Amino acid sequence: MGVEQGQIGKTEEMADLNKNQDPGVDSLSAARPYRPLSLRARLILLLFVIAIPLTGMALGFQKMIASYSASYDAILANLKTANEYNIKFKSDMEYSMYRVMIGLIDAEQFENGDIVEGETKYATVVKNPHSLIASARQAFGTTIEREPGSDCDIKIRGILSCLDSLERAVDKMIGNAAAGGYYDENVNIWENDIQGLCSMIQDYITQYTYYEMINMEQLQKELKVQMADQMQSYLALLLVVLVVGMFLAVTITKSITEPLQQLQRTAEQLGRGNLNARARTGGLEEINVLARAFNQMSDRIRRLLDKTRQEQKNLRELELRLHQEQISPHFLYNTLDSIVWMAEGGNNRQVVEMTTDLSDFFRTVLSGGRDFITIEEEESHIRSYLKIQKIRYEDILDYSIEIEPSIRHRIVLKMLLQPLVENALYHGIKNKRGGGCIVLRGYEDRNGLVFEVEDDGIGMDEAELAAVRAKLTLEPEEELAPIGSGGFGLHNVAQRIQMYYGDQAEILVESEKNIGTCFKVYLGNQKNHNFFEKNCNFLKTYPEKHRKRQTSQKNNIPFSKDAPYP
């Protein structure tokens, strides 16, 4: 208690400090004329500041490289085309026209394309001169790209002019060969025109290749110069981006770390017991959300602590009242009185059985100080109680216990069902003319363990049923009613179930006047029961001999309505 009072004193002092600080903070927060930027917006801003210049630099490099790459590729394509004709055009043309000159080939065969001499894979192909000229004109006139007026354009125009002259010479020679008798003239055309023009074309192609190589070298020089100029510009831009980015990064980092440090200090105050500690809001929306959630959590913790203190107070009162209810003087007096008059009547066997039942009843009540027992033990406890009451109320009481064997080993709260059975007897069966029957059922459905205590006694009207339901739904933090106010057994069971099993457990009651009453106890899902079974190690030390004796008694003594008590 001294430690608790000291902590409470520290809490109150720290609360006073926070009270002096919070109003100013709240007034400053309320006076802010702007909505703070979120962390996402600040990071997006930083991303744009860095990404846009860098993207521009990358696009600039890409555009420059793409431009020079296109020019370079065009020069290479032109050189490739020119080299193909530089190697083969002169030899193919001279060979074809030489075969025409000496009369080994009929020129009219060129109308069908190239001429193949021989049928083996080593056959000689004589190219059609008109096709060679047309292909060369297409390549140098259209395919090869050139700048008008340049050295390369001059050489290309020279090639095209030579091709025109060569075409006229070829036509002249083919015409002479077809007419016949013009061998000497064809020899002159072949030596002077055909060979001369082919050599000129080859020279023009060589010169064109030379100028294209010069263009390629010039392109490389221009690329180096432009790369150097752009690198200087890009380095300056990169330096600016880095400076601005570093400034924004430091600013954003401070806007995150400083509120987090304030939130940390507030959390430390809360951890030291200052439940009045409150987090401050700042310029970052996400931190403000955390601060508000932290403050809500602090308020909730305070309420939960108040609720827990009240629950602990109620629980102590419940345990005290439970012990008072467990050892009821009236029940013990009546039972002992029954044993006395049975002994006087010579009913020794009933005296022994009733004494044994009373012993088993109080053994379960005490149970070595344990709060949880197995369903089998709870069933034995209720059976002992009902057997004792059966002797006292033999003419008006019958009972039946129907517990599924699969759940007998499960762990439940002690004294869970006996108060309900007692309520059914004293408020249902005793008040009905002619008596009745109490039925206890236990089973498991998809929602967990379920117990039913049903009687066909006097029942309740709407007002009485509403009063009982009100007692079953009394919140744990509410003050307990005095013991003498009545109905403590039902309220005790309901409140203990809620404290130990949580909100998922509940007791429902249905009743009809002159028909009967049924209480249903729901203990929730399997999670709670697994926890109790893992942590209640008392079953390992529970006397096996006593369990076997209870089992033998349960199997040998009938308890149903059709099998009367011996």
XYZ file of C-alpha atoms in Angstrom:
566
model
C 0.000 0.000 0.000
C 2.838 2.385 0.808
C 4.394 1.804 -2.620
C 1.049 2.348 -4.329
C 0.482 5.605 -2.456
C 3.968 6.797 -3.411
C 3.316 6.028 -7.095
C -0.041 7.782 -6.897
C 1.650 10.823 -5.394
C 4.218 10.919 -8.227
C 1.420 10.516 -10.738
C -0.460 13.484 -9.310
C 2.679 15.675 -9.350
C 3.431 14.812 -12.972
C -0.236 15.382 -13.816
C 0.020 18.906 -12.376
C 3.060 19.573 -14.552
C 1.266 18.391 -17.656
C -1.800 20.445 -16.765
C 0.402 23.541 -16.731
C 1.817 22.682 -20.162
C -1.117 21.260 -22.106
C -3.326 24.398 -22.356
C -0.571 26.336 -24.071
C 0.057 23.465 -26.442
C -3.636 23.131 -27.222
C -3.992 26.871 -27.828
C -0.988 26.852 -30.158
C -2.386 23.842 -32.011
C -5.796 25.521 -32.309
C -4.195 28.714 -33.621
C -2.415 27.008 -36.512
C -3.900 28.479 -39.704
C -2.702 25.688 -41.974
C -3.204 21.991 -42.314
C 0.109 20.169 -41.719
C 1.575 18.285 -44.635
C 1.470 14.548 -44.356
C 4.626 12.454 -44.443
C 3.533 11.052 -47.788
C 3.213 14.553 -49.281
C 6.659 15.548 -47.990
C 8.286 12.429 -49.373
C 6.568 12.988 -52.722
C 7.908 16.557 -52.737
C 11.422 15.288 -52.024
C 11.019 12.697 -54.760
C 9.977 15.327 -57.298
C 12.824 17.657 -56.348
C 15.355 14.885 -56.930
C 13.685 12.794 -59.601
C 12.654 15.517 -62.082
C 16.176 17.004 -62.620
C 17.760 13.567 -62.706
C 15.130 12.398 -65.174
C 15.815 15.460 -67.335
C 19.531 14.711 -67.271
C 18.952 11.094 -68.221
C 16.605 12.075 -71.050
C 19.133 14.622 -72.319
C 21.894 12.015 -72.405
C 19.576 9.553 -74.054
C 18.518 12.040 -76.716
C 22.124 13.001 -77.475
C 23.276 9.387 -77.663
C 20.262 8.460 -79.790
C 20.993 11.301 -82.242
C 24.640 10.342 -82.671
C 23.763 6.705 -82.775
C 21.307 7.312 -85.631
C 23.942 9.291 -87.589
C 26.539 6.622 -86.912
C 24.204 3.841 -88.006
C 23.337 5.740 -91.211
C 27.038 6.125 -92.097
C 27.668 2.431 -91.451
C 24.721 1.446 -93.637
C 26.000 3.659 -96.465
C 29.487 2.205 -96.167
C 28.134 -1.323 -96.184
C 26.153 -0.688 -99.366
C 29.067 1.052 -101.099
C 31.518 -1.707 -100.180
C 29.247 -4.392 -101.613
C 29.314 -2.711 -105.034
C 32.997 -1.840 -104.731
C 33.851 -5.520 -104.474
C 31.527 -7.228 -106.967
C 30.070 -4.719 -109.422
C 33.138 -4.257 -111.700
C 33.997 -7.961 -111.972
C 30.405 -9.089 -112.555
C 29.740 -6.437 -115.205
C 33.005 -7.027 -117.123
C 32.551 -10.804 -117.088
C 28.972 -10.614 -118.342
C 29.817 -8.209 -121.181
C 32.939 -10.175 -122.107
C 30.804 -13.298 -122.649
C 28.496 -11.239 -124.802
C 31.407 -9.783 -126.773
C 32.957 -13.129 -127.710
C 29.552 -14.529 -128.601
C 29.290 -17.286 -126.007
C 26.006 -15.919 -124.659
C 22.916 -14.937 -126.570
C 22.004 -11.495 -125.210
C 18.308 -12.261 -125.572
C 18.648 -14.771 -122.696
C 19.127 -11.841 -120.250
C 15.423 -11.083 -120.637
C 14.765 -14.009 -118.235
C 17.291 -12.738 -115.676
C 20.726 -14.124 -114.848
C 22.167 -16.925 -116.982
C 23.472 -20.125 -115.384
C 26.203 -21.946 -117.332
C 26.318 -25.593 -116.294
C 24.137 -27.880 -114.215
C 26.395 -28.760 -111.270
C 26.803 -26.890 -108.065
C 29.954 -25.338 -109.572
C 28.024 -23.781 -112.456
C 28.929 -20.198 -113.414
C 26.313 -17.461 -113.055
C 26.450 -14.689 -115.605
C 24.763 -11.602 -114.155
C 22.248 -9.625 -116.154
C 24.013 -6.294 -116.856
C 20.744 -4.336 -116.899
C 19.855 -5.769 -113.456
C 23.314 -4.860 -112.132
C 22.943 -1.261 -113.366
C 19.388 -0.913 -112.016
C 20.400 -2.310 -108.623
C 23.398 0.032 -108.396
C 21.255 3.046 -109.440
C 18.701 2.137 -106.729
C 21.404 1.740 -104.072
C 23.357 4.918 -104.805
C 20.433 7.051 -105.883
C 17.881 6.157 -103.198
C 19.187 3.849 -100.474
C 22.310 5.768 -99.533
C 21.469 8.934 -97.590
C 23.585 12.000 -98.320
C 23.625 15.712 -97.745
C 23.141 17.704 -100.974
C 26.283 19.564 -102.034
C 28.603 17.560 -99.812
C 31.655 15.667 -101.043
C 29.783 12.410 -100.693
C 26.896 13.798 -102.790
C 29.337 14.816 -105.521
C 30.804 11.303 -105.689
C 27.337 9.737 -105.722
C 26.290 11.960 -108.648
C 29.473 10.892 -110.430
C 28.561 7.231 -109.886
C 25.033 7.789 -111.194
C 26.396 9.584 -114.281
C 28.794 6.717 -114.984
C 25.906 4.248 -114.600
C 23.932 6.142 -117.247
C 26.891 6.023 -119.664
C 27.496 2.369 -118.818
C 23.865 1.553 -119.555
C 24.141 3.147 -123.018
C 27.356 1.211 -123.711
C 25.745 -2.065 -122.624
C 22.734 -1.435 -124.867
C 25.039 -0.656 -127.804
C 27.095 -3.833 -127.341
C 24.043 -6.055 -126.900
C 22.488 -4.511 -130.049
C 25.658 -5.143 -132.048
C 25.862 -8.738 -130.793
C 22.274 -9.343 -131.843
C 22.804 -7.816 -135.321
C 26.127 -9.629 -135.852
C 29.259 -8.475 -137.688
C 30.220 -5.883 -135.125
C 32.872 -7.834 -133.245
C 35.603 -5.228 -133.608
C 33.297 -2.456 -132.497
C 32.178 -4.528 -129.474
C 35.818 -5.148 -128.569
C 36.398 -1.430 -128.659
C 33.282 -0.766 -126.547
C 34.301 -3.427 -124.019
C 37.873 -2.114 -123.687
C 37.180 1.614 -123.695
C 33.661 2.074 -122.386
C 32.781 -0.955 -120.279
C 36.106 -1.392 -118.533
C 36.757 2.355 -118.287
C 33.323 3.160 -116.822
C 33.521 0.264 -114.329
C 36.917 1.484 -113.170
C 35.574 5.020 -112.799
C 32.611 3.747 -110.773
C 34.975 1.771 -108.548
C 37.128 4.881 -108.052
C 34.088 7.000 -107.179
C 32.968 4.361 -104.626
C 36.430 4.352 -103.043
C 36.425 8.149 -102.811
C 32.862 8.089 -101.402
C 33.992 5.623 -98.739
C 36.902 7.883 -97.860
C 34.629 10.902 -97.341
C 32.167 8.853 -95.273
C 35.054 7.787 -93.017
C 35.958 11.450 -92.618
C 32.315 12.151 -91.661
C 32.437 9.382 -89.075
C 35.583 10.789 -87.547
C 34.030 14.265 -87.452
C 30.944 12.811 -85.789
C 33.062 11.269 -83.059
C 34.799 14.583 -82.412
C 31.473 16.424 -82.190
C 30.171 13.778 -79.773
C 33.165 14.233 -77.488
C 32.836 18.016 -77.474
C 29.089 17.945 -76.803
C 29.496 15.284 -74.113
C 32.042 17.477 -72.343
C 29.765 20.545 -72.536
C 26.721 18.674 -71.280
C 28.686 16.967 -68.523
C 29.613 20.369 -67.093
C 26.002 21.504 -67.197
C 24.765 18.255 -65.709
C 27.337 18.297 -62.917
C 26.259 21.812 -61.929
C 22.613 20.752 -61.992
C 23.443 17.619 -60.008
C 25.202 19.713 -57.354
C 22.115 21.916 -57.007
C 19.854 18.842 -56.762
C 22.046 17.299 -54.068
C 22.088 20.491 -51.992
C 18.323 20.986 -52.228
C 17.693 17.274 -51.662
C 19.919 17.181 -48.583
C 18.176 20.253 -47.169
C 14.726 18.740 -47.718
C 15.861 15.359 -46.352
C 17.197 16.948 -43.150
C 14.034 19.027 -42.773
C 11.753 16.012 -43.273
C 13.873 13.904 -40.926
C 13.621 16.513 -38.185
C 9.892 16.833 -38.715
C 9.655 13.072 -38.037
C 12.261 12.489 -35.338
C 11.467 15.460 -33.100
C 7.735 14.627 -32.708
C 8.681 10.982 -32.235
C 11.111 11.933 -29.480
C 8.394 13.988 -27.809
C 6.045 11.027 -28.140
C 8.745 8.787 -26.650
C 9.170 11.081 -23.651
C 5.411 11.100 -23.133
C 5.342 7.301 -23.345
C 8.127 7.111 -20.746
C 6.093 9.357 -18.448
C 3.125 7.060 -18.927
C 5.340 4.054 -18.198
C 6.449 5.656 -14.933
C 2.828 5.925 -13.846
C 1.826 9.376 -15.021
C -1.569 8.591 -16.502
C -2.158 12.294 -17.137
C 0.707 12.491 -19.655
C -0.486 13.686 -23.043
C 1.312 13.731 -26.382
C 1.621 17.001 -28.290
C 0.504 17.503 -31.864
C 2.886 19.052 -34.373
C 3.368 19.757 -38.061
C 3.226 16.156 -39.311
C -0.202 14.654 -39.835
C 0.844 11.040 -39.203
C 2.503 12.001 -35.908
C -0.645 13.902 -34.965
C -2.673 10.743 -35.588
C -0.267 8.790 -33.363
C -0.425 11.487 -30.674
C -4.222 11.493 -30.664
C -4.300 7.689 -30.581
C -1.755 7.715 -27.731
C -3.864 10.166 -25.752
C -6.955 8.042 -26.341
C -4.989 5.002 -25.177
C -3.954 6.858 -21.996
C -7.572 7.710 -21.273
C -8.574 4.133 -21.942
C -5.832 2.806 -19.654
C -7.025 5.060 -16.864
C -10.596 3.863 -17.312
C -9.456 0.247 -17.441
C -7.434 0.671 -14.259
C -10.454 2.140 -12.499
C -12.545 -0.702 -13.840
C -9.940 -3.276 -12.749
C -9.799 -1.848 -9.237
C -13.571 -2.088 -8.979
C -13.524 -5.606 -10.416
C -10.874 -6.693 -7.932
C -12.938 -5.243 -5.123
C -16.032 -7.032 -6.392
C -14.060 -10.250 -6.893
C -12.858 -10.230 -3.304
C -16.422 -9.708 -2.144
C -17.566 -12.465 -4.467
C -15.022 -14.921 -3.105
C -16.041 -14.044 0.463
C -19.703 -14.490 -0.324
C -18.953 -17.658 -2.276
C -17.389 -19.247 0.784
C -20.373 -18.153 2.810
C -22.715 -19.697 0.248
C -20.626 -22.871 -0.124
C -20.912 -23.742 3.555
C -24.582 -22.945 4.024
C -25.584 -23.526 7.660
C -29.161 -24.321 6.666
C -28.123 -26.925 4.100
C -25.652 -28.525 6.506
C -28.164 -28.452 9.360
C -30.939 -30.014 7.281
C -28.624 -32.688 5.886
C -27.295 -33.665 9.308
C -30.853 -33.665 10.668
C -31.860 -36.064 7.869
C -28.910 -38.328 8.692
C -29.980 -38.366 12.345
C -33.583 -39.387 11.726
C -32.471 -42.016 9.145
C -30.041 -43.421 11.722
C -32.813 -43.505 14.322
C -34.988 -45.324 11.822
C -32.323 -47.954 11.237
C -31.649 -47.001 7.606
C -27.935 -47.632 7.905
C -27.337 -47.946 4.167
C -28.966 -44.593 3.447
C -27.017 -43.052 6.348
C -23.749 -44.262 4.806
C -24.678 -43.079 1.309
C -25.912 -39.682 2.472
C -22.793 -39.180 4.612
C -20.618 -40.162 1.612
C -22.502 -37.746 -0.645
C -22.101 -34.965 1.901
C -18.364 -35.709 2.123
C -18.019 -35.661 -1.677
C -20.046 -32.461 -1.820
C -17.757 -30.554 0.537
C -14.625 -32.158 -0.946
C -15.485 -30.544 -4.277
C -16.421 -27.289 -2.519
C -12.982 -27.113 -0.933
C -11.019 -28.837 -3.784
C -7.662 -27.928 -2.272
C -8.174 -24.206 -2.902
C -8.470 -24.703 -6.672
C -10.666 -22.377 -8.764
C -11.022 -24.757 -11.739
C -12.086 -28.380 -11.823
C -13.048 -30.881 -14.506
C -16.600 -31.183 -15.771
C -16.580 -34.710 -14.338
C -15.869 -33.299 -10.866
C -18.529 -30.609 -11.269
C -20.999 -33.304 -12.309
C -20.070 -35.396 -9.240
C -20.549 -32.324 -7.048
C -24.030 -31.647 -8.447
C -24.960 -35.330 -8.293
C -23.988 -35.454 -4.591
C -26.065 -32.334 -3.952
C -29.114 -33.694 -5.772
C -28.868 -37.102 -4.088
C -28.879 -35.394 -0.691
C -31.849 -33.233 -1.674
C -33.599 -36.275 -3.184
C -33.731 -37.862 0.255
C -35.207 -34.687 1.765
C -37.635 -33.993 -1.109
C -38.268 -37.564 -2.251
C -41.928 -36.929 -3.114
C -41.441 -33.785 -5.216
C -37.944 -34.034 -6.781
C -36.667 -36.018 -9.728
C -33.550 -35.211 -11.701
C -31.509 -36.243 -14.725
C -27.890 -35.443 -15.652
C -26.941 -35.721 -19.319
C -23.274 -34.817 -19.904
C -21.557 -35.794 -23.150
C -18.659 -38.179 -22.347
C -16.373 -36.304 -24.763
C -16.313 -33.171 -22.585
C -15.968 -34.731 -19.109
C -12.200 -34.091 -19.034
C -12.571 -30.400 -19.899
C -11.729 -27.707 -17.334
C -14.386 -25.302 -16.051
C -14.842 -22.829 -13.222
C -15.692 -24.408 -9.876
C -19.259 -23.980 -8.529
C -20.410 -23.101 -12.040
C -23.681 -25.036 -12.156
C -24.576 -25.916 -8.552
C -26.083 -22.457 -7.795
C -28.301 -22.807 -10.879
C -29.440 -26.280 -9.801
C -30.121 -24.971 -6.294
C -32.103 -22.074 -7.768
C -34.161 -24.519 -9.861
C -34.954 -26.554 -6.759
C -35.867 -23.802 -4.304
C -37.513 -21.346 -6.706
C -38.982 -23.735 -9.236
C -39.723 -27.244 -7.923
C -40.570 -26.444 -4.275
C -43.083 -23.778 -5.273
C -44.964 -26.081 -7.642
C -47.726 -28.276 -6.430
C -46.886 -31.919 -7.059
C -43.135 -31.355 -7.580
C -41.144 -31.665 -10.762
C -37.904 -32.671 -12.447
C -34.538 -30.952 -12.888
C -32.530 -31.787 -16.033
C -28.848 -30.864 -16.376
C -27.327 -31.111 -19.857
C -23.765 -30.506 -21.034
C -22.512 -30.572 -24.607
C -20.284 -28.753 -27.084
C -21.426 -26.982 -30.250
C -19.551 -24.869 -32.791
C -19.435 -21.916 -30.375
C -17.976 -23.861 -27.428
C -19.242 -25.517 -24.249
C -22.928 -25.186 -23.398
C -24.719 -26.192 -20.178
C -28.477 -26.245 -19.626
C -30.297 -26.367 -16.290
C -33.988 -26.912 -16.958
C -36.884 -27.500 -14.590
C -40.625 -27.893 -15.026
C -41.387 -25.954 -11.862
C -43.569 -22.950 -11.209
C -41.818 -20.723 -13.759
C -41.805 -16.919 -13.832
C -43.976 -14.175 -15.237
C -42.587 -11.288 -17.338
C -41.730 -9.056 -14.377
C -39.920 -11.801 -12.475
C -38.066 -12.883 -15.632
C -36.939 -9.284 -16.286
C -35.634 -8.985 -12.715
C -33.639 -12.213 -13.030
C -32.164 -11.108 -16.360
C -31.160 -7.799 -14.795
C -29.214 -9.649 -12.080
C -27.483 -11.770 -14.736
C -26.337 -8.722 -16.728
C -24.917 -6.641 -13.845
C -21.585 -5.183 -15.013
C -18.448 -6.225 -13.061
C -17.480 -2.610 -12.298
C -20.831 -1.912 -10.624
C -21.110 -2.098 -6.898
C -22.359 -5.411 -5.560
C -25.727 -5.535 -3.865
C -25.796 -6.375 -0.175
C -25.956 -10.054 0.670
C -29.344 -9.765 2.177
C -30.932 -8.362 -1.006
C -31.407 -11.809 -2.493
C -30.476 -13.423 -5.830
C -26.779 -13.455 -5.031
C -26.298 -17.043 -6.340
C -27.347 -16.211 -9.915
C -25.464 -12.906 -9.941
C -22.411 -14.609 -8.474
C -22.314 -17.213 -11.232
C -22.903 -14.617 -13.998
C -20.238 -12.239 -12.745
C -17.634 -14.951 -12.136
C -18.211 -16.307 -15.638
C -17.745 -12.866 -17.163
C -14.583 -12.191 -15.118
C -12.916 -15.492 -15.955
C -14.225 -16.178 -19.475
C -14.715 -12.667 -20.836
C -17.533 -11.073 -22.794
C -17.958 -14.093 -25.056
C -19.449 -16.097 -22.151
C -23.007 -15.432 -20.982
C -26.037 -16.886 -19.185
C -29.433 -16.795 -20.889
C -32.725 -17.583 -19.195
C -36.165 -18.371 -20.596
C -39.230 -19.006 -18.460
C -42.998 -19.273 -18.672
C -45.373 -19.150 -15.765
C -46.574 -22.618 -14.626
C -44.492 -24.239 -17.420
C -40.877 -24.102 -16.262
C -37.516 -22.342 -16.514
C -34.336 -23.026 -18.492
C -30.908 -21.486 -17.855
C -28.288 -21.779 -20.648
C -24.624 -21.170 -19.864
C -22.338 -20.418 -22.844
C -18.603 -20.532 -22.095
C -17.337 -19.249 -25.462
C -14.851 -20.738 -27.906
C -12.143 -23.335 -27.465
C -9.316 -20.823 -26.790
C -10.172 -20.191 -23.143
C -10.599 -23.868 -22.374
C -7.238 -24.753 -23.940
C -5.624 -22.093 -21.737
C -7.196 -23.529 -18.573
C -6.282 -27.106 -19.500
C -2.631 -26.175 -20.148
C -2.192 -24.129 -16.980
C -4.252 -26.111 -14.450
C -1.636 -28.695 -13.454
C -3.597 -29.716 -10.379
C -5.131 -32.613 -12.328
C -1.759 -34.345 -12.299
C -1.772 -34.358 -8.483
C -5.463 -35.104 -8.021
C -5.778 -38.442 -6.157
C -6.445 -41.210 -8.658
C -8.049 -43.352 -5.975
C -10.647 -40.693 -5.242
C -11.434 -40.261 -8.937
C -11.939 -43.998 -9.362
C -14.222 -44.128 -6.333
C -16.338 -41.304 -7.730
C -16.558 -43.065 -11.079
C -17.651 -46.374 -9.481
C -20.339 -44.616 -7.456
C -21.548 -42.773 -10.530
C -21.867 -45.995 -12.501
C -23.582 -48.022 -9.739
C -26.114 -45.537 -8.347
C -29.078 -44.787 -10.651
C -30.224 -41.209 -10.859
C -32.931 -40.938 -13.494
C -36.633 -40.463 -12.904
C -37.391 -44.023 -13.993
C -34.835 -45.477 -11.541
C -35.802 -44.309 -8.012
C -33.278 -43.625 -5.320
C -32.602 -46.816 -3.309
